[in-house]
PDB file of C-alpha atoms in Angstrom:
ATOM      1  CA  UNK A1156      -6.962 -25.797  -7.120  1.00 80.00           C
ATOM      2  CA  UNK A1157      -5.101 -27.421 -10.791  1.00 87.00           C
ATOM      3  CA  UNK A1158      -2.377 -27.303 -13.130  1.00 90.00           C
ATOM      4  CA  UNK A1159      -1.654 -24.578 -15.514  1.00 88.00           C
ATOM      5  CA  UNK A1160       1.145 -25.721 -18.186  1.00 92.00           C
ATOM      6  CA  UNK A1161       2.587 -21.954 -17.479  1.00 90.00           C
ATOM      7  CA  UNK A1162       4.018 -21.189 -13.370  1.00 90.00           C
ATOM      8  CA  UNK A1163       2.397 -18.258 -11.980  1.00 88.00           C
ATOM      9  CA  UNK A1164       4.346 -15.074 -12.329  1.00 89.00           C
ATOM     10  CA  UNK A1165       3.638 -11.394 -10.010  1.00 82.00           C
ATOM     11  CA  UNK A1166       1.949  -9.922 -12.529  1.00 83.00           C
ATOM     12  CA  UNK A1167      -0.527 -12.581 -13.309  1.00 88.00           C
ATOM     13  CA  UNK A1168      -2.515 -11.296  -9.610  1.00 87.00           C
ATOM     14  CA  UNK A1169      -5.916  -9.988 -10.528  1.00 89.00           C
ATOM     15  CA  UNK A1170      -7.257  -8.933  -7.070  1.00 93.00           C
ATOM     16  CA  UNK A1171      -7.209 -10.105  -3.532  1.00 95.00           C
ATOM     17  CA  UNK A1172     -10.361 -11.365  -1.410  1.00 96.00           C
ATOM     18  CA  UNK A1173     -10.629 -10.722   2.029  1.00 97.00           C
ATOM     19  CA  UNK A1174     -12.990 -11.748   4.924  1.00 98.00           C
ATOM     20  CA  UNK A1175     -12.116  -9.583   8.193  1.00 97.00           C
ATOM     21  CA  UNK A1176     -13.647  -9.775  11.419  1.00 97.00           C
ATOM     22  CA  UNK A1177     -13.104  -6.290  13.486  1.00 97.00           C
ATOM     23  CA  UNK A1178     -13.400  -6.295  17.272  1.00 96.00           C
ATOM     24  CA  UNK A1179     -14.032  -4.138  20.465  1.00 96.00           C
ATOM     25  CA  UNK A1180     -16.631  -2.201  18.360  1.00 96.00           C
ATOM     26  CA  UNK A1181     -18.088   0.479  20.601  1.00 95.00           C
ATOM     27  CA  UNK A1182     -22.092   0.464  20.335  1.00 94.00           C
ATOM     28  CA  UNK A1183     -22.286   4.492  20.246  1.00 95.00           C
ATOM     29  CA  UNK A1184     -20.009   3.843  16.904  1.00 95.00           C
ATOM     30  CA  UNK A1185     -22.311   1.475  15.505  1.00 96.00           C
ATOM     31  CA  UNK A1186     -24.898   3.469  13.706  1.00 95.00           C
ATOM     32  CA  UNK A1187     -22.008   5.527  12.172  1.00 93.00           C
ATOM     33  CA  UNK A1188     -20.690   2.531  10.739  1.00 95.00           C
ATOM     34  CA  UNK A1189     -24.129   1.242   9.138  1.00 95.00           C
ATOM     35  CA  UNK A1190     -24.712   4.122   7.644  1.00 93.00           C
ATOM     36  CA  UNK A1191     -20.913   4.286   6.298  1.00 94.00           C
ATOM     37  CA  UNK A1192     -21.498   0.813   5.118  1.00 96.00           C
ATOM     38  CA  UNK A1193     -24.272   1.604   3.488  1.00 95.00           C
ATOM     39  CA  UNK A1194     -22.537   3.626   1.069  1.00 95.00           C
ATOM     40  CA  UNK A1195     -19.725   1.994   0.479  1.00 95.00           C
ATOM     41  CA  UNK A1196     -20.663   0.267  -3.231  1.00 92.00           C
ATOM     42  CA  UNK A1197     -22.069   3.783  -4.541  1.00 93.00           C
ATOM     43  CA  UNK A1198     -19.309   6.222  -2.880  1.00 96.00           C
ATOM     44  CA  UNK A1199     -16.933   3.446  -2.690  1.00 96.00           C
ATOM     45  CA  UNK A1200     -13.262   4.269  -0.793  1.00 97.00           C
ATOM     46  CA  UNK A1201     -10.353   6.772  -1.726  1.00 98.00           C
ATOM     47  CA  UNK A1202      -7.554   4.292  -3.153  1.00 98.00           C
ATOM     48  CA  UNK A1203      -5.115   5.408  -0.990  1.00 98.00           C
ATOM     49  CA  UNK A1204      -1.735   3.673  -0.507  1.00 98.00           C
ATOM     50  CA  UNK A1205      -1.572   2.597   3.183  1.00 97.00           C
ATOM     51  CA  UNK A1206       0.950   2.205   6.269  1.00 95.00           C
ATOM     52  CA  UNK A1207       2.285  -1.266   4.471  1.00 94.00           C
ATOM     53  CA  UNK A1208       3.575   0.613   1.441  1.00 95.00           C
ATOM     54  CA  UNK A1209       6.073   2.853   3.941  1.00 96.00           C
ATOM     55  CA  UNK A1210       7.921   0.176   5.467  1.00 93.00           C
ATOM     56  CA  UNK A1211      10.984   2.054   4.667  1.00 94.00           C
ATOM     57  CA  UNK A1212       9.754   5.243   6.159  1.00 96.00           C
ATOM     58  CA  UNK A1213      11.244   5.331  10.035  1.00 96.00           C
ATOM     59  CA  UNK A1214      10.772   8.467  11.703  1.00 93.00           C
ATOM     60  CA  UNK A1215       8.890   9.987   9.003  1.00 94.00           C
ATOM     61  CA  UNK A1216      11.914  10.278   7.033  1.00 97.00           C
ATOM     62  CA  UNK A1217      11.550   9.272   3.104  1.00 97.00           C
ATOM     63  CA  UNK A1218      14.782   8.581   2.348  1.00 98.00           C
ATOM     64  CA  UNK A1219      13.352   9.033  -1.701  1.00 97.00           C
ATOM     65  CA  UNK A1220      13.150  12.472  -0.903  1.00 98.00           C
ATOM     66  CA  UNK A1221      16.479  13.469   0.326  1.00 97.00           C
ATOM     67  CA  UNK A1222      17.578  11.615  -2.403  1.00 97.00           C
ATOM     68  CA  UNK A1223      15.618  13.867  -4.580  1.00 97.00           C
ATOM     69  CA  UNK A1224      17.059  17.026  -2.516  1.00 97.00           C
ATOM     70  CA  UNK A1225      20.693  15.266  -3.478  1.00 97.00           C
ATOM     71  CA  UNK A1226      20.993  14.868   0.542  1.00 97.00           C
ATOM     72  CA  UNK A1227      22.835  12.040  -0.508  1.00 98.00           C
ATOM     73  CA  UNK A1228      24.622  11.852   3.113  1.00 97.00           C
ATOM     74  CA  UNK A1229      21.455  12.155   4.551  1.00 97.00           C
ATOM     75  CA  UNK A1230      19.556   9.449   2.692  1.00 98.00           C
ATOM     76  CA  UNK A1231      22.629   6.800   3.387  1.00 98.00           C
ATOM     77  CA  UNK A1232      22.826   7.802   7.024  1.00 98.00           C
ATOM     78  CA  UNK A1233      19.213   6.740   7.698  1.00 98.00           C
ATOM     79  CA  UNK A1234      19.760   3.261   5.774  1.00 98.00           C
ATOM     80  CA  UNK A1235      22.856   2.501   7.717  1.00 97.00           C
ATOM     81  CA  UNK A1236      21.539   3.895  11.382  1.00 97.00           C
ATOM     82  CA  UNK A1237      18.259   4.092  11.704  1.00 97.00           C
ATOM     83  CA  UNK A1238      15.898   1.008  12.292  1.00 95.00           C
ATOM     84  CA  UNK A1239      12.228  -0.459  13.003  1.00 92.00           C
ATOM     85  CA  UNK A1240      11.416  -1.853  16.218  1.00 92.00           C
ATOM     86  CA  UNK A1241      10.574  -4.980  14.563  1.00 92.00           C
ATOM     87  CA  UNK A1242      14.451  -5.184  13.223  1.00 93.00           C
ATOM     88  CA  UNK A1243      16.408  -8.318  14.701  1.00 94.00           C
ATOM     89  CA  UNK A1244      18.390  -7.285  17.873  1.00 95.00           C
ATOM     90  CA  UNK A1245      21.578  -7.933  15.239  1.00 94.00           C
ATOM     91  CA  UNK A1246      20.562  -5.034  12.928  1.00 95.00           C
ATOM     92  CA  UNK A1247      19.799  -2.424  15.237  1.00 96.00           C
ATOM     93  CA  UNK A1248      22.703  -3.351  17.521  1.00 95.00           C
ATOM     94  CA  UNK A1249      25.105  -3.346  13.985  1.00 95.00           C
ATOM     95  CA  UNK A1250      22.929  -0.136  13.226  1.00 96.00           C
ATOM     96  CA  UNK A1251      24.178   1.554  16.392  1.00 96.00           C
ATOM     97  CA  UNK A1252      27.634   0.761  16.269  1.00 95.00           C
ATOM     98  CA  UNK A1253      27.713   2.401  12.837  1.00 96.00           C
ATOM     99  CA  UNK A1254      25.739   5.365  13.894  1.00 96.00           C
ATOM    100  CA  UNK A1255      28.201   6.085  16.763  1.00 95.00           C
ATOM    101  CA  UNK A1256      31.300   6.076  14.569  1.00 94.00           C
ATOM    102  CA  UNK A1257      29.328   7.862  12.014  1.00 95.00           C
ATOM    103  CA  UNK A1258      32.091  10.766  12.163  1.00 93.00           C
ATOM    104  CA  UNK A1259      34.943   7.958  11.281  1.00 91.00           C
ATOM    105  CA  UNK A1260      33.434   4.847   9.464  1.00 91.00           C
ATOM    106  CA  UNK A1261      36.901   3.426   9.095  1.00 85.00           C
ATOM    107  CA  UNK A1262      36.725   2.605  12.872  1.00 87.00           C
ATOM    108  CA  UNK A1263      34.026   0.192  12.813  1.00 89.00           C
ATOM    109  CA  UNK A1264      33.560  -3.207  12.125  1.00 89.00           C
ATOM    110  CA  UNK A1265      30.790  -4.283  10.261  1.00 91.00           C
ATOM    111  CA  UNK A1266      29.112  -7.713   9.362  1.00 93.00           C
ATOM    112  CA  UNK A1267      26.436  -7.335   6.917  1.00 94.00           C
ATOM    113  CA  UNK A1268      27.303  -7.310   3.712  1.00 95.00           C
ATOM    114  CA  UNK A1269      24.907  -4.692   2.026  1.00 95.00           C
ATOM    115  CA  UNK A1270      26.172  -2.071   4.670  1.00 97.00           C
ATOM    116  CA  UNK A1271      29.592  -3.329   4.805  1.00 96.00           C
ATOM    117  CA  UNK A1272      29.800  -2.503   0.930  1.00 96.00           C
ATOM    118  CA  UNK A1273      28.074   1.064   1.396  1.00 96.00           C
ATOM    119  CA  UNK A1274      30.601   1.876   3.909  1.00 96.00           C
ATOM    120  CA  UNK A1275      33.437   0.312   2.013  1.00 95.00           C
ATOM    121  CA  UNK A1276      32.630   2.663  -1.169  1.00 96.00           C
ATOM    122  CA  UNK A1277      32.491   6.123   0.816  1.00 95.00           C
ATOM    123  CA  UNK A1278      35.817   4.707   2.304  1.00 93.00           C
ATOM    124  CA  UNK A1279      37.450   4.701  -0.960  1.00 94.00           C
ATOM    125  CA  UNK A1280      35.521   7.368  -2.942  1.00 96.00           C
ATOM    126  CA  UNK A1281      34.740   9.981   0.270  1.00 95.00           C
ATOM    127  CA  UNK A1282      31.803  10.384  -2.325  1.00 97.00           C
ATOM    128  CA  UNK A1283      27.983  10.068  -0.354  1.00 97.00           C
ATOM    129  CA  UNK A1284      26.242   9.691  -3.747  1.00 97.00           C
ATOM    130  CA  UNK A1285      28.335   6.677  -5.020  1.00 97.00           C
ATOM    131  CA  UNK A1286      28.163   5.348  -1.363  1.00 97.00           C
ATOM    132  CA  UNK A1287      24.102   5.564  -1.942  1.00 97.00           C
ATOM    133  CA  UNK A1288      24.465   3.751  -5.261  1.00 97.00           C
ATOM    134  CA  UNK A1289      25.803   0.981  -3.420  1.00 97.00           C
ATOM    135  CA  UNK A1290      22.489   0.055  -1.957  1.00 97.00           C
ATOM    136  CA  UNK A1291      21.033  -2.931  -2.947  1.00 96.00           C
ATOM    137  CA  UNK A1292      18.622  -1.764  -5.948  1.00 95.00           C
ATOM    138  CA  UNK A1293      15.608  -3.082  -5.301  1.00 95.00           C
ATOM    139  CA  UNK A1294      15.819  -0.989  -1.425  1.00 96.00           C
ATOM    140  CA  UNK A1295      17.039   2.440  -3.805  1.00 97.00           C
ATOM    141  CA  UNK A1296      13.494   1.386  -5.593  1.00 96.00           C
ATOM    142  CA  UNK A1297      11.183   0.647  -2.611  1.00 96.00           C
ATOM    143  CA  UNK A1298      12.761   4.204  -1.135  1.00 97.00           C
ATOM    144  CA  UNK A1299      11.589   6.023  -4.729  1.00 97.00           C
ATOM    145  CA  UNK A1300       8.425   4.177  -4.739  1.00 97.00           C
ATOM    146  CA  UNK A1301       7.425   5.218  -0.975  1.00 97.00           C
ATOM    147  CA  UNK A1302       8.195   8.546  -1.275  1.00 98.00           C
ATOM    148  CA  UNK A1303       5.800   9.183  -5.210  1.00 98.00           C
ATOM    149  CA  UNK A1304       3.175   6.924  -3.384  1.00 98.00           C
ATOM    150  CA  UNK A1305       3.388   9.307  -0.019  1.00 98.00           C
ATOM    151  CA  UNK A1306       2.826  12.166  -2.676  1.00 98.00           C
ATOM    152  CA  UNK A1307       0.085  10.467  -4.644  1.00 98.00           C
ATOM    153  CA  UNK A1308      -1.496  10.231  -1.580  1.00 98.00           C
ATOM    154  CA  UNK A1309      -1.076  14.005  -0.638  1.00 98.00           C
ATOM    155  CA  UNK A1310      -2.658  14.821  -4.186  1.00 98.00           C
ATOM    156  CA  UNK A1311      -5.630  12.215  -3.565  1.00 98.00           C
ATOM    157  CA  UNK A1312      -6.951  14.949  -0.466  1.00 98.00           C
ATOM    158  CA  UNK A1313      -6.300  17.913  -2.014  1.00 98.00           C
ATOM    159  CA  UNK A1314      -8.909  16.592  -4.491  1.00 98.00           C
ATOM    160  CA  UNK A1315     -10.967  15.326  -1.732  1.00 98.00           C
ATOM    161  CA  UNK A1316     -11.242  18.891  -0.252  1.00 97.00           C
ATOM    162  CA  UNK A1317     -11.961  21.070  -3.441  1.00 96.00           C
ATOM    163  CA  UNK A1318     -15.119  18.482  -4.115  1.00 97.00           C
ATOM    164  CA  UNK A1319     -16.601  17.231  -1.291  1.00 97.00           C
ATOM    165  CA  UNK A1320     -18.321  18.904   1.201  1.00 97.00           C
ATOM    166  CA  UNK A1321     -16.123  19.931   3.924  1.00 96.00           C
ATOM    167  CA  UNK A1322     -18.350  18.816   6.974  1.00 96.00           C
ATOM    168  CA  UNK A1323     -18.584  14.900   5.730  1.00 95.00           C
ATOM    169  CA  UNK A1324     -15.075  14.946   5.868  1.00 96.00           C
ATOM    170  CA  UNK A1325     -13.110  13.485   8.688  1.00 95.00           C
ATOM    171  CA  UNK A1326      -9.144  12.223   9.128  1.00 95.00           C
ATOM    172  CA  UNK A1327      -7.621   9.142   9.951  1.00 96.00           C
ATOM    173  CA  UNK A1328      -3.645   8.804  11.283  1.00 95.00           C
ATOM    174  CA  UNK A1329      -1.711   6.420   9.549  1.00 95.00           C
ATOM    175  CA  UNK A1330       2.115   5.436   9.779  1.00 93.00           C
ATOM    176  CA  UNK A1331       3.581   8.528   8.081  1.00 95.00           C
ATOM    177  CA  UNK A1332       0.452  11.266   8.689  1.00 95.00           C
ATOM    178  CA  UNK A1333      -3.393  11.650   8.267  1.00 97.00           C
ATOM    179  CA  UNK A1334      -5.697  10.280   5.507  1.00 97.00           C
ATOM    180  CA  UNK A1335      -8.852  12.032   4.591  1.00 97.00           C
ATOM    181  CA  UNK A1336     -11.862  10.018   4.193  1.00 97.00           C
ATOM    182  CA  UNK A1337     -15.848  10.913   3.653  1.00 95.00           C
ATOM    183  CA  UNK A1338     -18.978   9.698   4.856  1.00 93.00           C
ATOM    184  CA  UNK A1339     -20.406   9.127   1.350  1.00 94.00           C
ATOM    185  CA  UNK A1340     -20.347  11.190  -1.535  1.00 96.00           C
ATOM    186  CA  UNK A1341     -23.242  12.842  -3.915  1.00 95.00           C
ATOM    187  CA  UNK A1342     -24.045  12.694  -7.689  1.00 95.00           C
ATOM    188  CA  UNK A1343     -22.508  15.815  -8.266  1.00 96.00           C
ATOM    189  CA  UNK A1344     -19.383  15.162  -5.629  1.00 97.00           C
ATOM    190  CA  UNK A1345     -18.444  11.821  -7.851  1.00 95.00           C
ATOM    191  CA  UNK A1346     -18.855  13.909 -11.057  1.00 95.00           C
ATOM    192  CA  UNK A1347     -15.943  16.726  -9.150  1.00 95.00           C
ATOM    193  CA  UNK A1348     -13.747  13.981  -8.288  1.00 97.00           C
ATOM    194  CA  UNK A1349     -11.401  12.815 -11.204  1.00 96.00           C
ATOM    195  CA  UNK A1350     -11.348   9.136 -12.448  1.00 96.00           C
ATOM    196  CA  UNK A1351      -7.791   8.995 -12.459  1.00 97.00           C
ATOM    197  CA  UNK A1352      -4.473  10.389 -10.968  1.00 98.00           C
ATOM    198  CA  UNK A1353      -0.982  10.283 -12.422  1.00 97.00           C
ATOM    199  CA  UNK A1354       1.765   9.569 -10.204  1.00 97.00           C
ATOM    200  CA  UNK A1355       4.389  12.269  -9.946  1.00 96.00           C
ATOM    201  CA  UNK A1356       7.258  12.221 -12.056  1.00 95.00           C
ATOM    202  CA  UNK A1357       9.432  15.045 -14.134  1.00 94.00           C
ATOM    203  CA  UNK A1358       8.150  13.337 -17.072  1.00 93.00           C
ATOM    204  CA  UNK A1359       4.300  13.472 -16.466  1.00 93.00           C
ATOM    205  CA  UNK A1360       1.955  15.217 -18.293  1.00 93.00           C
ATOM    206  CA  UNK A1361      -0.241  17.218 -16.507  1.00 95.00           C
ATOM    207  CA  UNK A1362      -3.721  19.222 -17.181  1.00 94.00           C
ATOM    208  CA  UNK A1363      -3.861  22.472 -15.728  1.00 95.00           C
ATOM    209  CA  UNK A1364      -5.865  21.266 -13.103  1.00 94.00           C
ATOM    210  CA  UNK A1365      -3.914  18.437 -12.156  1.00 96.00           C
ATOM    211  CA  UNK A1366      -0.828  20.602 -12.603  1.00 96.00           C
ATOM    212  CA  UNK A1367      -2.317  22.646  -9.811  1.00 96.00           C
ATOM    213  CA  UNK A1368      -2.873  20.142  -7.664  1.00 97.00           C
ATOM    214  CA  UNK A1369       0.613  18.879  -7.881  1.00 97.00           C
ATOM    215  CA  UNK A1370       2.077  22.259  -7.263  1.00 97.00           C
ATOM    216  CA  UNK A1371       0.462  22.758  -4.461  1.00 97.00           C
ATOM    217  CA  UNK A1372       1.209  19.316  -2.533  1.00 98.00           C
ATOM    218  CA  UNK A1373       4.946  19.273  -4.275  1.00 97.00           C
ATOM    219  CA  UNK A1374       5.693  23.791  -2.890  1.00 97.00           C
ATOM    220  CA  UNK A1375       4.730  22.361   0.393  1.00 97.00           C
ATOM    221  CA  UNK A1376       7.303  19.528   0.226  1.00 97.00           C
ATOM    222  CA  UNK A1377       9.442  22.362  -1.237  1.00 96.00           C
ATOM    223  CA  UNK A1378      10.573  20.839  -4.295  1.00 97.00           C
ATOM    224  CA  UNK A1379       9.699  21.224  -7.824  1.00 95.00           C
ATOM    225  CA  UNK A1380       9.211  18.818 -10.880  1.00 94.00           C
ATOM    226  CA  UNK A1381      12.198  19.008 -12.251  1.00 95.00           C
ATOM    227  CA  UNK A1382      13.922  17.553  -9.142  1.00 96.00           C
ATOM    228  CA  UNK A1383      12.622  14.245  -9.517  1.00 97.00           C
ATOM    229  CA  UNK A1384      14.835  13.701 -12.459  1.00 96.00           C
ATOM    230  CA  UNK A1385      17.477  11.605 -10.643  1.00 96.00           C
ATOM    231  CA  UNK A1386      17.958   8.564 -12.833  1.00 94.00           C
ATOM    232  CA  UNK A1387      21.561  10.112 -14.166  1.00 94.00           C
ATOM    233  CA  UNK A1388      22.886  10.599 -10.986  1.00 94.00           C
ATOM    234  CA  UNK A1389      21.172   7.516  -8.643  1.00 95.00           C
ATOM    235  CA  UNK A1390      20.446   5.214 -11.326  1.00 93.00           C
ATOM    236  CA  UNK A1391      16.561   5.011  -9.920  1.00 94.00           C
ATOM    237  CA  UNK A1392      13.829   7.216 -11.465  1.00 93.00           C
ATOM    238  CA  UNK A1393      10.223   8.248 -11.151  1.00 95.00           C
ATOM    239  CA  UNK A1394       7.741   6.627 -13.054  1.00 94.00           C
ATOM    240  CA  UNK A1395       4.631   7.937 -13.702  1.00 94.00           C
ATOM    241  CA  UNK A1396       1.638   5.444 -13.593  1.00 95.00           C
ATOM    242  CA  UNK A1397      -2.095   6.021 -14.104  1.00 96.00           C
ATOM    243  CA  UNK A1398      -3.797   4.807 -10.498  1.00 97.00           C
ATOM    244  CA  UNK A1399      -7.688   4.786 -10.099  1.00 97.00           C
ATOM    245  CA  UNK A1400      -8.777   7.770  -7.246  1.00 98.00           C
ATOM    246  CA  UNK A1401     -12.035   6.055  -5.881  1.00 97.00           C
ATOM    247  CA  UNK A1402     -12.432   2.319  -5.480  1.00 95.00           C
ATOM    248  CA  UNK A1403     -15.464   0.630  -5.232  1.00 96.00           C
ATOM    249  CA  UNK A1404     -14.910  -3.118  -2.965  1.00 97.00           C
ATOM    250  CA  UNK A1405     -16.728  -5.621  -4.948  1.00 96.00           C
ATOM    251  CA  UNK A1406     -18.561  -8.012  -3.188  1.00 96.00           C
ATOM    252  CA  UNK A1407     -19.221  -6.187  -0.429  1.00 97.00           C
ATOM    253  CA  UNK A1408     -20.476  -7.624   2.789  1.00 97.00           C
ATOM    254  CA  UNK A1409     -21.408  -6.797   6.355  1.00 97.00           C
ATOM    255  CA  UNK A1410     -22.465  -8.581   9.084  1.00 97.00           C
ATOM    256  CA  UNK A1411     -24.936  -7.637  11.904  1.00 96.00           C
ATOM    257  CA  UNK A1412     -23.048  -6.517  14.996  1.00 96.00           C
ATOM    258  CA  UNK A1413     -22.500  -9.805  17.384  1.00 96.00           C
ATOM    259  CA  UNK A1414     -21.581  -9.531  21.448  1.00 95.00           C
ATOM    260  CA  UNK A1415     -17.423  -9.626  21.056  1.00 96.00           C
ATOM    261  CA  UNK A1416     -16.869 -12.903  23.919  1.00 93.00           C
ATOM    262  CA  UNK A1417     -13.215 -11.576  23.834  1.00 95.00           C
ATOM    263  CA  UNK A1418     -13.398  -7.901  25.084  1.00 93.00           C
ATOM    264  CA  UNK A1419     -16.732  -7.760  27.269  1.00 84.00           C
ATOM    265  CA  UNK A1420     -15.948  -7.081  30.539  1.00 84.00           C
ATOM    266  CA  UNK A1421     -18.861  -7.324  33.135  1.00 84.00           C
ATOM    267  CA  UNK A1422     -20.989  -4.588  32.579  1.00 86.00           C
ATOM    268  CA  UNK A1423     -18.842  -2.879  29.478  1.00 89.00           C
ATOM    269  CA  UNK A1424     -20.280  -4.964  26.035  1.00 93.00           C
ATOM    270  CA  UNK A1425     -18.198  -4.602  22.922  1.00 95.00           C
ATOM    271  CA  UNK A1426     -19.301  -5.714  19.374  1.00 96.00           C
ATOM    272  CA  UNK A1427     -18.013  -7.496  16.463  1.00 97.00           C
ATOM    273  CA  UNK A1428     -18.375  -6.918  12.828  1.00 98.00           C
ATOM    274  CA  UNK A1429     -17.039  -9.437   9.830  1.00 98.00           C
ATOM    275  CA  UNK A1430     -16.796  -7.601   6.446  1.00 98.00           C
ATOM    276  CA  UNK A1431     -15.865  -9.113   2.905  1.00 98.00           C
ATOM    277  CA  UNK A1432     -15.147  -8.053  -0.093  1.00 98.00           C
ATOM    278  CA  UNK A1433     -12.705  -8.286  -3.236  1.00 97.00           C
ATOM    279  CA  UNK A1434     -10.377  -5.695  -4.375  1.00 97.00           C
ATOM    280  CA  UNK A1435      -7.765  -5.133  -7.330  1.00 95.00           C
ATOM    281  CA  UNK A1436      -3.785  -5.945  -7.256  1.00 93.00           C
ATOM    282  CA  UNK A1437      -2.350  -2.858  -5.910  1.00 93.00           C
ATOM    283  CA  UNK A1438      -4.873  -1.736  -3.635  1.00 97.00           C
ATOM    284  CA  UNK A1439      -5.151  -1.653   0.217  1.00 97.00           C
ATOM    285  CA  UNK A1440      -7.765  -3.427   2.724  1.00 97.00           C
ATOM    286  CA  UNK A1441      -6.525  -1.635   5.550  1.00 97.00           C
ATOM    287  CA  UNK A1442      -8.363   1.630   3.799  1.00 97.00           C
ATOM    288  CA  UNK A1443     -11.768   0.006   3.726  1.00 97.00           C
ATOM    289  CA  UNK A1444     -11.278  -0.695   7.130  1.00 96.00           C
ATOM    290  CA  UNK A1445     -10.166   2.937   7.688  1.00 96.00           C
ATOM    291  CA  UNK A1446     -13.372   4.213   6.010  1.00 95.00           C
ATOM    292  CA  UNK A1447     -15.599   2.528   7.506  1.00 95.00           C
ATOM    293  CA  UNK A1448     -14.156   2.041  11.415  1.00 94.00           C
ATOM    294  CA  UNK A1449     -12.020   5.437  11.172  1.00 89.00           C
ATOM    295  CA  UNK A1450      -9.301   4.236  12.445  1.00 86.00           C
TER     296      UNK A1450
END
C-alpha cells in the first residue's frame, strides 16, 4: 500500500472490512433473510461481543468470576486442568496429569513453565490467591475482560426486552449462552434503546435506569458491585468503558441468492449469499451474520 515514517501500532485500527460468502442457505429461509437485510442500515445490529471474545471460557466457566467470588482455588484449578479441544495433545495431556494429582501437586512433574511456576508458588506459599497471581498477566486480563464483556452482553438484552416488541424477538446460541436479536426495530423502539452502555465495574457511574439494569443481570450472577473491586488483592481490575449498543454495518451489501455447486444434492438445492460491509475496531462480524442468518 506505502510508507508511513511512523510503524503501525494496535491502536492505530479504525475498522475492519469484510466480504463473506454464507452457504447451504435453505430457500424457505430466504425471504426471512431479505427482509432482515433490508433493515439492517436503519435498525442496524446489537454490538454484542461474540464466541471469539470467550476463548478462555471452557465449560462455561469464567474463571473472572470466581476470581471475583475470591474462588481463588477454583479459578487456578480451571487454568491448570481444564482445556479446549483445539489445545496441542502436549497441553491437555500435561493438563491431565496435573488434574489427577490435583490433591498433591508436589507429586507431579511438570514442563511448562507458566504452570510449572503457578504450581511452584502454592508449593511454597499453600496460598491459592498468590498461586493465581502467578499467571501470566496478560491471561489474569483476558479472564477479567471475558467475564465484564459476558456481562455487558447480559445487560445489552435486558435492554432489548424492555423496548422492543417481544414477538420480533428471537435467540441465537453462541459459545457461552443465547444472544437476543430482532427483526428490525421502529422509530419509537430506536428512541427506547440507549446510545450507549457502560461496562461493569465498582467504579462506574450509573443512572437509575442503567443501575437497574445492572442489578438485575449482576443478582442473577449473584454478586454485587462492590465485588468487582479486586485490583488489591489480584492485581487485575475492572474497567469501565463506554461501548456503542446498536451498530449500524457501513457499506452494506447483499447479493441475490445463487445455486450453492457445493451442497446441492440431486433433488435438495441449497443457496448462497455474499454480504459486505465495514465495521469499527472492537466489533464482531460473526453478529451480523447472526442477525441476519440466525445462527
Amino acid at each position: 500500500v506505502g510508507y508511513s515514517r511512523k510503524k503501525i501500532n494496535i491502536g492505530d485500527l479504525v475498522g475492519n472490512r469484510f466480504t463473506i460468502v454464507v452457504r447451504d442457505v435453505e430457500e424457505k429461509k430466504l425471504e426471512d433473510i431479505s427482509l432482515r437485510a433490508e433493515t439492517i442500515t436503519t435498525s442496524g445490529v446489537p454490538n454484542y461481543f461474540d464466541t471469539q471474545r470467550f476463548g478462555s471460557v471452557i465449560d462455561k466457566v469464567f474463571i473472572g468470576k470466581e476470581v471475583v467470588l475470591k474462588n481463588y482455588e477454583k479459578a487456578v484449578k480451571q487454568y491448570l486442568t481444564a482445556y479446549q479441544k483445539s489445545e496441542s495433545k502436549k497441553i491437555k495431556d500435561e493438563k491431565r496429569r496435573i488434574l489427577s494429582a490435583w490433591d498433591d501437586l508436589a507429586r507431579v512433574r511438570v514442563y511448562n513453565k507458566a504452570f510449572a511456576m503457578v504450581i511452584k508458588e502454592y508449593a511454597k506459599s499453600k496460598d491459592w490467591r498468590a498461586a493465581y497471581r502467578k499467571i501470566p498477566a496478560h491471561l489474569r486480563e483476558m479472564f477479567v475482560n471475558a467475564y465484564q464483556s459476558y456481562l455487558w452482553n447480559e445487560c445489552i438484552k435486558e435492554i432489548l426486552k424492555s423496548s422492543v416488541e417481544k414477538k420480533k424477538l428471537y435467540s441465537v446460541e453462541y459459545a457461552i449462552g443465547a444472544l437476543l436479536f430482532y427483526t428490525n426495530l421502529s422509530e419509537q423502539e430506536r428512541k427506547n434503546i440507549p446510545m450507549t452502555f457502560l461496562t461493569i465495574s465498582e467504579t462506574a457511574m450509573f443512572t437509575n435506569d442503567e443501575q437497574r439494569i445492572v442489578s438485575t443481570v449482576i443478582t442473577r450472577e449473584e454478586l454485587q458491585l462492590t465485588d468487582f473491586k479486586i485490583e488489591e488483592e489480584t492485581g487485575n481490575f475492572f474497567k469501565s468503558r463506554v461501548r456503542q449498543i446498536l451498530l449500524i454495518p457501513e457499506d452494506f451489501t447483499i447479493s441475490k441468492p445463487e445455486r450453492d455447486e457445493l451442497n446441492a444434492k440431486g433433488s435438495i438445492i441449497r443457496y448462497k449469499i455474499q454480504i459486505s460491509f465495514s465495521l469499527p475496531k472492537g466489533s464482531y462480524a460473526t453478529i451480523v451474520t447472526k442477525r441476519l442468518f440466525g445462527h
